[in-house]
């Protein structure tokens, strides 16, 4: 008798059922408690790369991190998806911390360093090219291609942190409740560790051109 081969998509459903059963076994009230409310302290803006799951690498549980992911963890001022997530997290969930987490070896950043045509993706990674252009001296100072890539990855995270600080959403929250703090991190695929790059809070000042005076 031939045993039917399990499809990869069916394996996900099987894994889900086993996971749910294990959770209930350890904590019978887990799902009823979680379904009534969510009060995460953190908003995670990370890369869509499947190797960088926010909960796994931070050891957090469902309900603890509100997550937005896109190619190369970008914060673009015309991205309504990102802005809607940001506003909901800041104004309604009252998160205390926003984390922008990149990762070394990021394919999106690597693509932005080339002159290749990636069709629609060009429009997204053009924003990373702008970061490269603004910091070309710091990046090209590195001697090895991998070092140049990882330097741009770090600088890109720092720029996205500043892009968050430039939004009226964050500045309004800073004025009203002196929160959230914004953190720039980068994750290493090679050892699983996070490197802290920068933190920006309500006490920090931007170029006055980006600071709203009527919030």
PDB file of N, CA, C and O in Angstrom, residues 87-112:
ATOM      1  N   UNK A  87       1.303  53.889  13.703  1.00  0.00           N
ATOM      2  CA  UNK A  87       0.304  54.669  14.438  1.00  0.00           C
ATOM      3  C   UNK A  87      -0.489  53.790  15.404  1.00  0.00           C
ATOM      4  O   UNK A  87      -0.753  54.169  16.546  1.00  0.00           O
ATOM      5  N   UNK A  88      -0.868  52.607  14.939  1.00  0.00           N
ATOM      6  CA  UNK A  88      -1.625  51.711  15.807  1.00  0.00           C
ATOM      7  C   UNK A  88      -0.791  51.288  17.012  1.00  0.00           C
ATOM      8  O   UNK A  88      -1.283  51.265  18.152  1.00  0.00           O
ATOM      9  N   UNK A  89       0.464  50.970  16.771  1.00  0.00           N
ATOM     10  CA  UNK A  89       1.335  50.529  17.858  1.00  0.00           C
ATOM     11  C   UNK A  89       1.583  51.635  18.877  1.00  0.00           C
ATOM     12  O   UNK A  89       1.574  51.403  20.087  1.00  0.00           O
ATOM     13  N   UNK A  90       1.804  52.847  18.385  1.00  0.00           N
ATOM     14  CA  UNK A  90       2.148  53.968  19.260  1.00  0.00           C
ATOM     15  C   UNK A  90       0.922  54.550  19.947  1.00  0.00           C
ATOM     16  O   UNK A  90       0.921  54.783  21.166  1.00  0.00           O
ATOM     17  N   UNK A  91      -0.156  54.779  19.194  1.00  0.00           N
ATOM     18  CA  UNK A  91      -1.320  55.478  19.740  1.00  0.00           C
ATOM     19  C   UNK A  91      -2.331  54.574  20.426  1.00  0.00           C
ATOM     20  O   UNK A  91      -3.051  55.017  21.330  1.00  0.00           O
ATOM     21  N   UNK A  92      -2.429  53.328  19.989  1.00  0.00           N
ATOM     22  CA  UNK A  92      -3.460  52.443  20.539  1.00  0.00           C
ATOM     23  C   UNK A  92      -2.896  51.335  21.428  1.00  0.00           C
ATOM     24  O   UNK A  92      -3.497  51.010  22.449  1.00  0.00           O
ATOM     25  N   UNK A  93      -1.763  50.785  21.045  1.00  0.00           N
ATOM     26  CA  UNK A  93      -1.145  49.757  21.888  1.00  0.00           C
ATOM     27  C   UNK A  93      -0.191  50.349  22.920  1.00  0.00           C
ATOM     28  O   UNK A  93       0.175  49.689  23.886  1.00  0.00           O
ATOM     29  N   UNK A  94       0.193  51.601  22.707  1.00  0.00           N
ATOM     30  CA  UNK A  94       1.082  52.307  23.643  1.00  0.00           C
ATOM     31  C   UNK A  94       2.395  51.552  23.895  1.00  0.00           C
ATOM     32  O   UNK A  94       2.825  51.374  25.034  1.00  0.00           O
ATOM     33  N   UNK A  95       3.011  51.111  22.806  1.00  0.00           N
ATOM     34  CA  UNK A  95       4.289  50.416  22.967  1.00  0.00           C
ATOM     35  C   UNK A  95       5.322  51.361  23.576  1.00  0.00           C
ATOM     36  O   UNK A  95       5.308  52.567  23.337  1.00  0.00           O
ATOM     37  N   UNK A  96       6.196  50.800  24.363  1.00  0.00           N
ATOM     38  CA  UNK A  96       7.251  51.585  25.012  1.00  0.00           C
ATOM     39  C   UNK A  96       8.530  51.647  24.178  1.00  0.00           C
ATOM     40  O   UNK A  96       9.343  52.547  24.358  1.00  0.00           O
ATOM     41  N   UNK A  97       8.679  50.666  23.285  1.00  0.00           N
ATOM     42  CA  UNK A  97       9.904  50.571  22.499  1.00  0.00           C
ATOM     43  C   UNK A  97       9.585  50.196  21.056  1.00  0.00           C
ATOM     44  O   UNK A  97       8.711  49.363  20.806  1.00  0.00           O
ATOM     45  N   UNK A  98      10.313  50.812  20.128  1.00  0.00           N
ATOM     46  CA  UNK A  98      10.274  50.423  18.723  1.00  0.00           C
ATOM     47  C   UNK A  98      11.668  49.933  18.358  1.00  0.00           C
ATOM     48  O   UNK A  98      12.662  50.612  18.639  1.00  0.00           O
ATOM     49  N   UNK A  99      11.740  48.773  17.744  1.00  0.00           N
ATOM     50  CA  UNK A  99      13.018  48.188  17.360  1.00  0.00           C
ATOM     51  C   UNK A  99      13.079  48.075  15.847  1.00  0.00           C
ATOM     52  O   UNK A  99      12.196  47.483  15.226  1.00  0.00           O
ATOM     53  N   UNK A 100      14.101  48.673  15.253  1.00  0.00           N
ATOM     54  CA  UNK A 100      14.408  48.435  13.839  1.00  0.00           C
ATOM     55  C   UNK A 100      15.562  47.446  13.830  1.00  0.00           C
ATOM     56  O   UNK A 100      16.653  47.754  14.311  1.00  0.00           O
ATOM     57  N   UNK A 101      15.304  46.248  13.307  1.00  0.00           N
ATOM     58  CA  UNK A 101      16.333  45.207  13.331  1.00  0.00           C
ATOM     59  C   UNK A 101      16.688  44.756  11.924  1.00  0.00           C
ATOM     60  O   UNK A 101      15.860  44.173  11.217  1.00  0.00           O
ATOM     61  N   UNK A 102      17.910  45.036  11.517  1.00  0.00           N
ATOM     62  CA  UNK A 102      18.433  44.512  10.265  1.00  0.00           C
ATOM     63  C   UNK A 102      19.212  43.240  10.531  1.00  0.00           C
ATOM     64  O   UNK A 102      19.269  42.753  11.663  1.00  0.00           O
ATOM     65  N   UNK A 103      19.829  42.695   9.510  1.00  0.00           N
ATOM     66  CA  UNK A 103      20.668  41.513   9.715  1.00  0.00           C
ATOM     67  C   UNK A 103      21.817  41.524   8.716  1.00  0.00           C
ATOM     68  O   UNK A 103      21.677  41.971   7.576  1.00  0.00           O
ATOM     69  N   UNK A 104      22.950  41.040   9.177  1.00  0.00           N
ATOM     70  CA  UNK A 104      24.123  40.971   8.308  1.00  0.00           C
ATOM     71  C   UNK A 104      23.857  40.012   7.149  1.00  0.00           C
ATOM     72  O   UNK A 104      23.146  39.026   7.290  1.00  0.00           O
ATOM     73  N   UNK A 105      24.422  40.344   5.995  1.00  0.00           N
ATOM     74  CA  UNK A 105      24.199  39.537   4.803  1.00  0.00           C
ATOM     75  C   UNK A 105      22.864  39.776   4.143  1.00  0.00           C
ATOM     76  O   UNK A 105      22.430  38.959   3.323  1.00  0.00           O
ATOM     77  N   UNK A 106      22.204  40.876   4.439  1.00  0.00           N
ATOM     78  CA  UNK A 106      20.862  41.153   3.908  1.00  0.00           C
ATOM     79  C   UNK A 106      20.880  41.252   2.375  1.00  0.00           C
ATOM     80  O   UNK A 106      21.615  42.054   1.794  1.00  0.00           O
ATOM     81  N   UNK A 107      20.051  40.433   1.722  1.00  0.00           N
ATOM     82  CA  UNK A 107      20.011  40.421   0.264  1.00  0.00           C
ATOM     83  C   UNK A 107      19.474  41.699  -0.331  1.00  0.00           C
ATOM     84  O   UNK A 107      19.904  42.120  -1.414  1.00  0.00           O
ATOM     85  N   UNK A 108      18.521  42.341   0.348  1.00  0.00           N
ATOM     86  CA  UNK A 108      17.975  43.594  -0.164  1.00  0.00           C
ATOM     87  C   UNK A 108      19.018  44.692  -0.195  1.00  0.00           C
ATOM     88  O   UNK A 108      19.119  45.447  -1.167  1.00  0.00           O
ATOM     89  N   UNK A 109      19.797  44.784   0.864  1.00  0.00           N
ATOM     90  CA  UNK A 109      20.873  45.786   0.917  1.00  0.00           C
ATOM     91  C   UNK A 109      21.955  45.453  -0.105  1.00  0.00           C
ATOM     92  O   UNK A 109      22.481  46.339  -0.793  1.00  0.00           O
ATOM     93  N   UNK A 110      22.271  44.173  -0.232  1.00  0.00           N
ATOM     94  CA  UNK A 110      23.278  43.751  -1.210  1.00  0.00           C
ATOM     95  C   UNK A 110      22.862  44.124  -2.629  1.00  0.00           C
ATOM     96  O   UNK A 110      23.672  44.605  -3.421  1.00  0.00           O
ATOM     97  N   UNK A 111      21.576  43.921  -2.940  1.00  0.00           N
ATOM     98  CA  UNK A 111      21.073  44.271  -4.269  1.00  0.00           C
ATOM     99  C   UNK A 111      21.182  45.773  -4.523  1.00  0.00           C
ATOM    100  O   UNK A 111      21.466  46.206  -5.645  1.00  0.00           O
ATOM    101  N   UNK A 112      20.967  46.571  -3.476  1.00  0.00           N
ATOM    102  CA  UNK A 112      21.016  48.022  -3.628  1.00  0.00           C
ATOM    103  C   UNK A 112      22.419  48.532  -3.916  1.00  0.00           C
ATOM    104  O   UNK A 112      22.586  49.652  -4.424  1.00  0.00           O
TER     105      UNK A 112
END
